[in-house]
PDB file of C-alpha atoms and ligand atoms in Angstrom:
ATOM      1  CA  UNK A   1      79.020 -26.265  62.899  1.00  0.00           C
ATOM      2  CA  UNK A   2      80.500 -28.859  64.791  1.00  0.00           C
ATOM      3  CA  UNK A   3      78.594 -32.122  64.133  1.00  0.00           C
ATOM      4  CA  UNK A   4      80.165 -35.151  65.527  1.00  0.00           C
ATOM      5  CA  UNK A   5      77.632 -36.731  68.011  1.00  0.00           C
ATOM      6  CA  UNK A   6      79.692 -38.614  70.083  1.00  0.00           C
ATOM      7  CA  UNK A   7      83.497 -39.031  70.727  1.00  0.00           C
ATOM      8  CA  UNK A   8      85.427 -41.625  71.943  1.00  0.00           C
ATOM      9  CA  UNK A   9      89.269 -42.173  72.429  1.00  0.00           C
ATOM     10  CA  UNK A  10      90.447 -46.040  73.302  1.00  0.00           C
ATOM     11  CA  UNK A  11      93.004 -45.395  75.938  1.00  0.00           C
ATOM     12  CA  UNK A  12      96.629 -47.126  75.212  1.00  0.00           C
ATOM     13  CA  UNK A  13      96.956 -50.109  77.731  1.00  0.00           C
ATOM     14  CA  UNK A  14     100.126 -49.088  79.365  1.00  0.00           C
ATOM     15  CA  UNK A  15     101.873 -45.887  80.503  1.00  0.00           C
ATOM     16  CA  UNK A  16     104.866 -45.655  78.130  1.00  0.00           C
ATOM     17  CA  UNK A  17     102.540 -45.827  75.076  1.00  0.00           C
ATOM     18  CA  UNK A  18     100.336 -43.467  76.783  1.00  0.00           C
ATOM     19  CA  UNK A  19     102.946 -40.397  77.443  1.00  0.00           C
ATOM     20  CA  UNK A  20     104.185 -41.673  73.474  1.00  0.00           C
ATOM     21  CA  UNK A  21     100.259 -40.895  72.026  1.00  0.00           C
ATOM     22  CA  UNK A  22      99.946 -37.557  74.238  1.00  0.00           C
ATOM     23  CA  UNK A  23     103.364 -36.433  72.788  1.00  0.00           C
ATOM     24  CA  UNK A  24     102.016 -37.348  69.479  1.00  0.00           C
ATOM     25  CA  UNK A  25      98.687 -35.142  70.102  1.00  0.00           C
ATOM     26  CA  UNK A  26     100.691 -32.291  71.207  1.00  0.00           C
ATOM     27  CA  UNK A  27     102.810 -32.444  68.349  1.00  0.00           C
ATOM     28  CA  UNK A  28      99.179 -32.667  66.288  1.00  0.00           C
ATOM     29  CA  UNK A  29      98.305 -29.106  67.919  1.00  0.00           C
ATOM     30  CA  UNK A  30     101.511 -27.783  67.352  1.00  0.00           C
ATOM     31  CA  UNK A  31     101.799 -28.305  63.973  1.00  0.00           C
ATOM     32  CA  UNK A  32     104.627 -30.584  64.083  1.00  0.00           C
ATOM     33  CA  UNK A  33     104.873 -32.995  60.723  1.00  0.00           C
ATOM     34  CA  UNK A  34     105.760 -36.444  60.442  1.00  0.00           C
ATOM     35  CA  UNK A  35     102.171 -38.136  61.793  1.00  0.00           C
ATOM     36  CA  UNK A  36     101.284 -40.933  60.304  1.00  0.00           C
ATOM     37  CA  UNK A  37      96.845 -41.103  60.395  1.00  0.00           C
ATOM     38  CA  UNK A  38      94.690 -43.818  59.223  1.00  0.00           C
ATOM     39  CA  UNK A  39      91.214 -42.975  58.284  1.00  0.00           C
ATOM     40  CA  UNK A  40      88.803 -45.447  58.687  1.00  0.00           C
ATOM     41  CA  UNK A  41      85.147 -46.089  57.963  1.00  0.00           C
ATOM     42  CA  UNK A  42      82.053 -47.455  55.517  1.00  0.00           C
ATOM     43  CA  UNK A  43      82.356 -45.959  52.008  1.00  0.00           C
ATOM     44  CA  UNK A  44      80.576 -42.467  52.138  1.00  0.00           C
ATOM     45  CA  UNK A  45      81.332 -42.051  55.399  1.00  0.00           C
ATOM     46  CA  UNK A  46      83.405 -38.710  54.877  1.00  0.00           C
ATOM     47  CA  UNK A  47      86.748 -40.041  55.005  1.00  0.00           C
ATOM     48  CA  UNK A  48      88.006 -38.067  51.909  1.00  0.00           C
ATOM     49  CA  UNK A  49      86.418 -34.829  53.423  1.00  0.00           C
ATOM     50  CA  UNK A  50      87.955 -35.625  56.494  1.00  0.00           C
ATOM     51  CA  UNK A  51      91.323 -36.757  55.138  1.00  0.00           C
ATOM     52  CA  UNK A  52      91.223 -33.152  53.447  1.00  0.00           C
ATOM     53  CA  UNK A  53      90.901 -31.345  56.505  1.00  0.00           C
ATOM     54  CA  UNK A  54      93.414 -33.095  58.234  1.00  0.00           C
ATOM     55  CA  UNK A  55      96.268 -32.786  55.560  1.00  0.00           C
ATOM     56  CA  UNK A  56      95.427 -28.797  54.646  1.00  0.00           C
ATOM     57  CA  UNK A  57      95.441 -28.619  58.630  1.00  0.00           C
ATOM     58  CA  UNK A  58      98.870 -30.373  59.723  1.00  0.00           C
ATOM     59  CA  UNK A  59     100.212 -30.066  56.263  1.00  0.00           C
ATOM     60  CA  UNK A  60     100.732 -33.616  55.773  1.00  0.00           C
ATOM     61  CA  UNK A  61     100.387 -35.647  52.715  1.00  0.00           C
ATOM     62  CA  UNK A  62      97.021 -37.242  51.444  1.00  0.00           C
ATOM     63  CA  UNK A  63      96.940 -40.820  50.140  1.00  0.00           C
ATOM     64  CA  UNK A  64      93.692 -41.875  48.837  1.00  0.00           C
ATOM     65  CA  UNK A  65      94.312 -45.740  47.612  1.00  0.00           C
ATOM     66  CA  UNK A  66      90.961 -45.413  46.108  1.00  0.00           C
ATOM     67  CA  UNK A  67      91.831 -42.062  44.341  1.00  0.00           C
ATOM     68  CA  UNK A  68      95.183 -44.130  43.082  1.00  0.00           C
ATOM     69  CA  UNK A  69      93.246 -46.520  41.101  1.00  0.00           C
ATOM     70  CA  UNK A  70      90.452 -44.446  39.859  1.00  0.00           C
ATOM     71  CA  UNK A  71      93.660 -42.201  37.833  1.00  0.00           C
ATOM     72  CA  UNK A  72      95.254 -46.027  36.956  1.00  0.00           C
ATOM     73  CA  UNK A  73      92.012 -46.591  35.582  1.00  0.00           C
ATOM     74  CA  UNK A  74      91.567 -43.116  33.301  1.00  0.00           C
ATOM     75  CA  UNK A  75      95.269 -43.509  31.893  1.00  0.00           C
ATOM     76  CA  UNK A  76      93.773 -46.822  30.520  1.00  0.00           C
ATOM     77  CA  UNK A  77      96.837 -49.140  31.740  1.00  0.00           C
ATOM     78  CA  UNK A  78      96.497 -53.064  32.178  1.00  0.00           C
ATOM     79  CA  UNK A  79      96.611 -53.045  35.683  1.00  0.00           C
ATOM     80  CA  UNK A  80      93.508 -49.817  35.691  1.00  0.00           C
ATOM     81  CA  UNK A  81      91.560 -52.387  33.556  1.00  0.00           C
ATOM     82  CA  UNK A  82      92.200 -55.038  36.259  1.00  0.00           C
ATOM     83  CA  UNK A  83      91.553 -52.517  38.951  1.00  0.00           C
ATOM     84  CA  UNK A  84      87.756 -51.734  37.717  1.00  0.00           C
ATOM     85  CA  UNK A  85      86.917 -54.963  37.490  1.00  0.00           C
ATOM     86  CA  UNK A  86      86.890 -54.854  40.932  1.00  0.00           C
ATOM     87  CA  UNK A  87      85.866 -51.684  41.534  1.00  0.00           C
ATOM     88  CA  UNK A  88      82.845 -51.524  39.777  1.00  0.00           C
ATOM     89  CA  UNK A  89      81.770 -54.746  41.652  1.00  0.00           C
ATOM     90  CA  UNK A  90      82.093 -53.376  44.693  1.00  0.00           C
ATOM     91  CA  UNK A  91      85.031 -55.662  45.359  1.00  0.00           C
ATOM     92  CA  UNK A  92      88.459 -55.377  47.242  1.00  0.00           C
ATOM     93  CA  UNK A  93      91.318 -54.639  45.497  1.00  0.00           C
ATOM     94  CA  UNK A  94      93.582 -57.843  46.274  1.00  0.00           C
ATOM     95  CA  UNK A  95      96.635 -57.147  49.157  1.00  0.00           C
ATOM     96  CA  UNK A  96      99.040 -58.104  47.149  1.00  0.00           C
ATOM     97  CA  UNK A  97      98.546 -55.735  44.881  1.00  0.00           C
ATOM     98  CA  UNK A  98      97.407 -52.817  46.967  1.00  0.00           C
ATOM     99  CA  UNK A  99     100.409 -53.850  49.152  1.00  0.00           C
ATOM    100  CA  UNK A 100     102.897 -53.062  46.541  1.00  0.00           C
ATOM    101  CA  UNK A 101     101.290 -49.813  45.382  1.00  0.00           C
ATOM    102  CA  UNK A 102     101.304 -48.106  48.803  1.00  0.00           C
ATOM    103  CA  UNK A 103     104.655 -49.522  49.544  1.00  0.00           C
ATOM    104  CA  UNK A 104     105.828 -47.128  46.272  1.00  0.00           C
ATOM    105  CA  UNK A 105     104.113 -44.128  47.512  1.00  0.00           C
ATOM    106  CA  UNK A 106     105.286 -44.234  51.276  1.00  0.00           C
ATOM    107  CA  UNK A 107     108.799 -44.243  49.638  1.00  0.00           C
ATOM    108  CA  UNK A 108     108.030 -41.008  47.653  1.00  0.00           C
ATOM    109  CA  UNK A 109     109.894 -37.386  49.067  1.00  0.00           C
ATOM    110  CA  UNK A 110     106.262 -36.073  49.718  1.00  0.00           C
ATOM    111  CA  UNK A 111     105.147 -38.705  52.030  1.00  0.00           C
ATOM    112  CA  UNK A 112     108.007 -37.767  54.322  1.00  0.00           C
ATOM    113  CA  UNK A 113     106.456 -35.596  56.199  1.00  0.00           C
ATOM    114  CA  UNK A 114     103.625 -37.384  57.498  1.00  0.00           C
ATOM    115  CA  UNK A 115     100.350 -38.985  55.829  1.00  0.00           C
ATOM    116  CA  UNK A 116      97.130 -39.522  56.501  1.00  0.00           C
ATOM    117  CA  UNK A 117      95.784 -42.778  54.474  1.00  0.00           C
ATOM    118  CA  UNK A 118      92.327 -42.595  53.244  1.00  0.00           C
ATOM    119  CA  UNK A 119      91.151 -46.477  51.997  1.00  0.00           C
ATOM    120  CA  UNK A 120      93.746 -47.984  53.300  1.00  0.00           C
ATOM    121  CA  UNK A 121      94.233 -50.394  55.103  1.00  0.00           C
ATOM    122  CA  UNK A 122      91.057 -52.216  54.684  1.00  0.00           C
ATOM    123  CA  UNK A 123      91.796 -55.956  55.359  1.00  0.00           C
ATOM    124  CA  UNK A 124      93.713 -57.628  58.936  1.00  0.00           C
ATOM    125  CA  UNK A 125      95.896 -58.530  55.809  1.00  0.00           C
ATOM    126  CA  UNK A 126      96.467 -55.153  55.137  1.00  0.00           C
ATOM    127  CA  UNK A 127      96.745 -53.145  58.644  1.00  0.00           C
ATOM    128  CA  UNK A 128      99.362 -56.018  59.726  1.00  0.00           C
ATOM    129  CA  UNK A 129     101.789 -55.308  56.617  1.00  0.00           C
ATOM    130  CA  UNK A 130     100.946 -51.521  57.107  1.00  0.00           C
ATOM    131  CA  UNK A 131     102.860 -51.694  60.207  1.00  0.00           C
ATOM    132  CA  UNK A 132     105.747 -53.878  58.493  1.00  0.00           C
ATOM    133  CA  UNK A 133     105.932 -51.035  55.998  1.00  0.00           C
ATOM    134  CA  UNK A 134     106.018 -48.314  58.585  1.00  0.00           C
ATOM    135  CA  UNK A 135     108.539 -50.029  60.679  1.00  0.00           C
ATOM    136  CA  UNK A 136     111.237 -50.490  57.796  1.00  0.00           C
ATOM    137  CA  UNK A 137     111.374 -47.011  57.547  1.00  0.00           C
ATOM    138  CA  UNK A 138     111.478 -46.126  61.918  1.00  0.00           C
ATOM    139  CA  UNK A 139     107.414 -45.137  61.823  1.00  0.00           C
ATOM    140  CA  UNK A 140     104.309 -46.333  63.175  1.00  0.00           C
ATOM    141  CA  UNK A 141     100.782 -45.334  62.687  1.00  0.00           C
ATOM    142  CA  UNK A 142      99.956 -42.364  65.855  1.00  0.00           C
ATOM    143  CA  UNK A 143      95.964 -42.340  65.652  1.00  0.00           C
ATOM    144  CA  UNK A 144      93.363 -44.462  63.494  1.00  0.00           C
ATOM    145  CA  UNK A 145      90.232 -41.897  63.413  1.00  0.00           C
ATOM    146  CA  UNK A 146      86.735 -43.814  62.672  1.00  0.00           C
ATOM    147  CA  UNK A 147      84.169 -42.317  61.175  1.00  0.00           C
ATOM    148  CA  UNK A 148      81.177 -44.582  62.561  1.00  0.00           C
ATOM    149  CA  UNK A 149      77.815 -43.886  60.405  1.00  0.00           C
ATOM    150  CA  UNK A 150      74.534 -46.382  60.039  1.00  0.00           C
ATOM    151  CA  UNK A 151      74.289 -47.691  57.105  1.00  0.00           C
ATOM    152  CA  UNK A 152      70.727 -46.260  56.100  1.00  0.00           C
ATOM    153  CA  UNK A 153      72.660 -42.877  55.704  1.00  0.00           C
ATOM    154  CA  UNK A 154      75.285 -44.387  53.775  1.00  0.00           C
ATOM    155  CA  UNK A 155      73.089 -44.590  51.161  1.00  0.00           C
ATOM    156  CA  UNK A 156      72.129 -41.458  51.348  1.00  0.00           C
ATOM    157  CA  UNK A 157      75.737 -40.168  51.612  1.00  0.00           C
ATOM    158  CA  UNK A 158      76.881 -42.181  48.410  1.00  0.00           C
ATOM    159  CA  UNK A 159      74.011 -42.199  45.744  1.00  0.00           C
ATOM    160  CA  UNK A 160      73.647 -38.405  45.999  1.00  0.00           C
ATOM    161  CA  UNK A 161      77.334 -37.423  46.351  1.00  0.00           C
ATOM    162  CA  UNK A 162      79.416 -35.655  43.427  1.00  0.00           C
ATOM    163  CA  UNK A 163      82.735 -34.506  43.360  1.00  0.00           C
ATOM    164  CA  UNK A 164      84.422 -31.936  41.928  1.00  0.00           C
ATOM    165  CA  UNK A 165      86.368 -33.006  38.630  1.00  0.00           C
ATOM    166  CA  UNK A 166      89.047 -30.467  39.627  1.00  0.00           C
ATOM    167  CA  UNK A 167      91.915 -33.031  41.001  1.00  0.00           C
ATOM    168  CA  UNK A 168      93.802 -30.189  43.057  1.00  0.00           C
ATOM    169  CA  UNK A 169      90.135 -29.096  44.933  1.00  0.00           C
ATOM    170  CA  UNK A 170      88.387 -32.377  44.981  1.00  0.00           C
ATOM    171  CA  UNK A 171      85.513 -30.906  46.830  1.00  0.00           C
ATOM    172  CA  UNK A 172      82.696 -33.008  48.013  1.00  0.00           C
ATOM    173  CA  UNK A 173      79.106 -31.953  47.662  1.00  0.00           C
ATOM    174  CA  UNK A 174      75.478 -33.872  48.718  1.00  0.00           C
ATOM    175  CA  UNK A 175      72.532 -33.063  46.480  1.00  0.00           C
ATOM    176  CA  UNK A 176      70.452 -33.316  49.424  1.00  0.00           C
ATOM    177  CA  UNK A 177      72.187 -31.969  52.461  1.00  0.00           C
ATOM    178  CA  UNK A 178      75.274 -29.542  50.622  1.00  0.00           C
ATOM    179  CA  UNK A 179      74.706 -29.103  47.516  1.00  0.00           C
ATOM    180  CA  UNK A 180      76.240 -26.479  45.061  1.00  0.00           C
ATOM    181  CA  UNK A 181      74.781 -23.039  44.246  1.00  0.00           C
ATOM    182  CA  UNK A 182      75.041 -23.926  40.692  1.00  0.00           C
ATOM    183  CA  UNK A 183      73.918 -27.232  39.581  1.00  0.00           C
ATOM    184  CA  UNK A 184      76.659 -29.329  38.838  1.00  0.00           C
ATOM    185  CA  UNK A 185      79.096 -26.971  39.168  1.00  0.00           C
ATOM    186  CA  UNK A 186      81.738 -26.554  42.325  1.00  0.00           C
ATOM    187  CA  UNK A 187      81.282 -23.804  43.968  1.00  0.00           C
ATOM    188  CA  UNK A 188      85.055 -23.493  45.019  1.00  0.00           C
ATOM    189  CA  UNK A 189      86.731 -23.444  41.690  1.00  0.00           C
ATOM    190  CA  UNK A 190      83.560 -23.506  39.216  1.00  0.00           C
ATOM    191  CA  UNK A 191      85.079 -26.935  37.663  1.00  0.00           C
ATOM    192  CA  UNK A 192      81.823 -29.665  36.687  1.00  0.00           C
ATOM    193  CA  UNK A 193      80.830 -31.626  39.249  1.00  0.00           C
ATOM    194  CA  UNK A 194      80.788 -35.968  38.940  1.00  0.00           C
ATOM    195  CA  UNK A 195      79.060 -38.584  40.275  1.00  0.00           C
ATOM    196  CA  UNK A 196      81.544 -41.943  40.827  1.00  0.00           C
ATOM    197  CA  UNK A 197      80.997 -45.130  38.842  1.00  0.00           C
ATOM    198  CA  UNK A 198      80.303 -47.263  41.949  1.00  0.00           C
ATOM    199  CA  UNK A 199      78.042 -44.687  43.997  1.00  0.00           C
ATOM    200  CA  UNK A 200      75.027 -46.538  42.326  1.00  0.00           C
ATOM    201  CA  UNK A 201      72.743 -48.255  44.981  1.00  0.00           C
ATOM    202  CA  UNK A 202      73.395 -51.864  43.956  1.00  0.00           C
ATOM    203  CA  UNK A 203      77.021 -51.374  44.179  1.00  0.00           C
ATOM    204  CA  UNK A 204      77.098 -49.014  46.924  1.00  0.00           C
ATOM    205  CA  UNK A 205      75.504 -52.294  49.469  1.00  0.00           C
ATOM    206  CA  UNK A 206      77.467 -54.615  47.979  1.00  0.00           C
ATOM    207  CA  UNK A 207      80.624 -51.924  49.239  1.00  0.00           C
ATOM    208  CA  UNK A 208      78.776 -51.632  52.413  1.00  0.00           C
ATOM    209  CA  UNK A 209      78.803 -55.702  52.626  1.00  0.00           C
ATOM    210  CA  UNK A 210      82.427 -56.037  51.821  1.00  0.00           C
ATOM    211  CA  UNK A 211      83.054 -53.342  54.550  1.00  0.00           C
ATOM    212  CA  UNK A 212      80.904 -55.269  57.493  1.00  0.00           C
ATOM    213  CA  UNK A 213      83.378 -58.170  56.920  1.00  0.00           C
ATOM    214  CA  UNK A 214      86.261 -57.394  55.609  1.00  0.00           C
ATOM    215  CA  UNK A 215      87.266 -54.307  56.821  1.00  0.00           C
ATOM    216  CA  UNK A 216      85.404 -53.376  60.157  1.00  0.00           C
ATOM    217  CA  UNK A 217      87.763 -56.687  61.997  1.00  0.00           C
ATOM    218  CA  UNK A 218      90.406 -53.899  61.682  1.00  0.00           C
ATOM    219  CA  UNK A 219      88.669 -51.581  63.774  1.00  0.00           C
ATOM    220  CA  UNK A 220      89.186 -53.894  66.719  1.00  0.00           C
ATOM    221  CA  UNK A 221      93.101 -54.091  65.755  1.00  0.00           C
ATOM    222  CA  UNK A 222      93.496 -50.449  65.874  1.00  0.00           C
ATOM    223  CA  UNK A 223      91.251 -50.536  69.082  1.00  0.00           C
ATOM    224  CA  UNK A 224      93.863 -53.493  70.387  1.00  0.00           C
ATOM    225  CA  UNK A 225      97.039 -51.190  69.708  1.00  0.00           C
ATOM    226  CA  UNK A 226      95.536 -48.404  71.779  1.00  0.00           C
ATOM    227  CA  UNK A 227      95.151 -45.579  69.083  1.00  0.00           C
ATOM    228  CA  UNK A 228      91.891 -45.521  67.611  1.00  0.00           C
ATOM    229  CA  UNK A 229      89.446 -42.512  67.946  1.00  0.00           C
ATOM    230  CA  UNK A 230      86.092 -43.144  67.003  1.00  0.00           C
ATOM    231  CA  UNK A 231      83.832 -40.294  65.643  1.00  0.00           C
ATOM    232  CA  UNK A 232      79.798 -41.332  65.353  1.00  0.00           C
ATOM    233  CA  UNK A 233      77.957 -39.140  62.436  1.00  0.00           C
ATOM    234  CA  UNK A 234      74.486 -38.789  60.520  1.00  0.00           C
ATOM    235  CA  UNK A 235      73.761 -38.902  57.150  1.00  0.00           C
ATOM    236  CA  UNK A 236      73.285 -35.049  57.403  1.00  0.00           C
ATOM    237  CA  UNK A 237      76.306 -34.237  59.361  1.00  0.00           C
ATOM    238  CA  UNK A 238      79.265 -32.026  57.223  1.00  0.00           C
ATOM    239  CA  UNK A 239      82.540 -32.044  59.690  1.00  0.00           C
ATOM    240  CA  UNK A 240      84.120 -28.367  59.069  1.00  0.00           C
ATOM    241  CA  UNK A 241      87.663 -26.906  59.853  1.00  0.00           C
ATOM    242  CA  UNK A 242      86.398 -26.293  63.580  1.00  0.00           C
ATOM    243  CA  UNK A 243      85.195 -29.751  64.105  1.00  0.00           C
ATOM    244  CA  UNK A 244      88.657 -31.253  63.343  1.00  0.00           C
ATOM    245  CA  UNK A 245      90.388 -28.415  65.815  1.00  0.00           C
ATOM    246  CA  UNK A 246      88.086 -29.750  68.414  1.00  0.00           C
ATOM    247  CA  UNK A 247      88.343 -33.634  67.636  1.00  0.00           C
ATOM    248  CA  UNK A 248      92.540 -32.650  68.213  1.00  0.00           C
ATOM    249  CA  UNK A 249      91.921 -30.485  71.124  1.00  0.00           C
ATOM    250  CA  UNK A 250      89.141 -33.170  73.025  1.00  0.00           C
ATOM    251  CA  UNK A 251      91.788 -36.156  72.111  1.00  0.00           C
ATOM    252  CA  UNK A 252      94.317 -33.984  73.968  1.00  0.00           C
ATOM    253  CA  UNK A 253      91.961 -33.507  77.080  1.00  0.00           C
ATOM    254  CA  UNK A 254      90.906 -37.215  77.363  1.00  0.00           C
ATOM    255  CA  UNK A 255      94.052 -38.378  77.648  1.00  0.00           C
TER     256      UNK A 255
HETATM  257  P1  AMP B   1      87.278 -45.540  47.981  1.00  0.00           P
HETATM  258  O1  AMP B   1      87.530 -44.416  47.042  1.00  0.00           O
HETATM  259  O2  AMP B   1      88.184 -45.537  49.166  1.00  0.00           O
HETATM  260  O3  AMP B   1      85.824 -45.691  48.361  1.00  0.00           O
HETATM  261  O4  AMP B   1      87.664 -46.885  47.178  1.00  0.00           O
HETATM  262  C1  AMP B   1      86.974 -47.244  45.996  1.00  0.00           C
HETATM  263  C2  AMP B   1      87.246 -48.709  45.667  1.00  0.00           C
HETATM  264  O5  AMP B   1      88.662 -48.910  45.451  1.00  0.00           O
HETATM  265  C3  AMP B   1      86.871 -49.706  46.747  1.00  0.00           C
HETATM  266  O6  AMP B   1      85.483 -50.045  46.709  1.00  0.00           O
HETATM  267  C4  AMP B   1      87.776 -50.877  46.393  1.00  0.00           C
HETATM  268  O7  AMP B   1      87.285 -51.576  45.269  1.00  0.00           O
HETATM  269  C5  AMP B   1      89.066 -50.174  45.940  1.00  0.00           C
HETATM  270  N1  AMP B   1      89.990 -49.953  47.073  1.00  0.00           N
HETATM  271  C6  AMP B   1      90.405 -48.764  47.580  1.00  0.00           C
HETATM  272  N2  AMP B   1      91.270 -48.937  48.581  1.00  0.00           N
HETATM  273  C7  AMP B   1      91.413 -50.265  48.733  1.00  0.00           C
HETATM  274  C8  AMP B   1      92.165 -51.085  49.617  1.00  0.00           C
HETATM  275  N3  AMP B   1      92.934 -50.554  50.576  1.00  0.00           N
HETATM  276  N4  AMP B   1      92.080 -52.436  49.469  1.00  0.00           N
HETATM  277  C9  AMP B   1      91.318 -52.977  48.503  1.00  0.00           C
HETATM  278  N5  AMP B   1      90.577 -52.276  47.641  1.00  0.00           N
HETATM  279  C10 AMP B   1      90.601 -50.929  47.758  1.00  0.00           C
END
């Protein structure tokens, strides 16, 4: 079912970025690798789920920054004790030290062929040294795709979400809207089913908070450099396989 109520693509400002973005969707309908995507959007607004469908689509590598810390913080380390600290505040991870961590992964063979970032960036701070890290190695970020929700459904989207333990499926469920056959169970690969630490109410608004200031100032930047695609959704709304074909196919017609 294809959910997305209303689509909007932020035109580049000048023709030689323009005919650079529509070779870039092309290449997104072709198949071709190499894309660099930033997901943004309020926490439970279906980046993950999104992120998913883009990298099984364009077979392109997934980097959750938030998925990063949350193993840091299970293999018990220093810096995963540091990490939830913030985390379970509903605080931002310093730059610095996010910085440094995605600067390791871009380097790795896998994220060669294209990414799409999930979390990250999430401060000016952030998106700005993004670009520094991109540019060291000849890339630049092709399309930043918002996922723009209210935040009365964010609640709804967090509290009741649970994931599957599995780390290789990862799938998302809703108890209220998509929820599995078997309770607590996936339904994909039959692994048990979690709730996360901070999808508690209390923390969950203090996450929506930090987002309002911190990290929505980045939507404009994206808007600025001519390459952000903005999706709006409802608390009910599950994007599919067929709604991320036609998100690529109507950014290819609008431009
Ligand atoms: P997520 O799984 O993306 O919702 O991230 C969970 C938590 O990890 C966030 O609430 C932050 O505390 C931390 N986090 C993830 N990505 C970043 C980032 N790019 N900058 C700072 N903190 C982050």
């Amino acid at each position: 079912m294809c959910s997305a109520q209303n689509v909007c693509l932020c035109f580049f400002k000048n023709t030689y970025r323009n005919v650079c973005f529509l070779k870039n969707i092309n290449s997104i309908n072709k198949g071709v690798k190499n894309l660099i995507i930033v997901m943004l959007g309020a926490p439970g607004s279906g980046k993950g789920t999104v992120a998913k469908l883009l990298t099984d689509t364009l077979n392109i590598e997934h980097i959750s920054t938030g998925d990063m810390f949350r193993e840091e913080i299970k293999s018990g380390s220093k810096l995963g004790k540091e990490l939830e600290n913030y985390m379970s505040d509903g605080k931002l991870v310093p730059d610095d030290v996010v910085i440094k961590i995605l600067d390791e992964r871009l380097s790795r063979p896998t994220a060669q062929n294209g990414v799409v970032l999930d979390g990250f960036p999430r401060t000016k701070i952030q998106a700005e040294h993004l670009k520094q890290l991109l540019e060291k190695r000849n890339k630049k970020v092709d399309v930043a795709i918002q996922l723009n929700i209210p935040d009365e459904d964010i609640i709804y989207r967090t509290v009741k979400r649970r994931i599957c333990s599995n780390k290789d499926c990862g799938a998302i469920y809703n108890l209220e809207f998509n929820k599995p056959k078997q309770d607590g169970i996936c339904d994909v690969c039959g692994s048990e089913l979690y709730r996360r630490e901070d999808d508690n109410e209390e923390t969950v608004k203090r996450r929506i908070d930090t987002y309002h200031k911190r990290s929505e100032p980045i939507i404009k930047y994206f808007e600025e450099e001519g390459i952000l695609y903005t999706v709006d959704l409802r608390a009910q709304d599950q994007v599919t396989k067929q709604d991320i074909d036609k998100w690529l196919k109507d950014i290819n017609k609008k431009i």
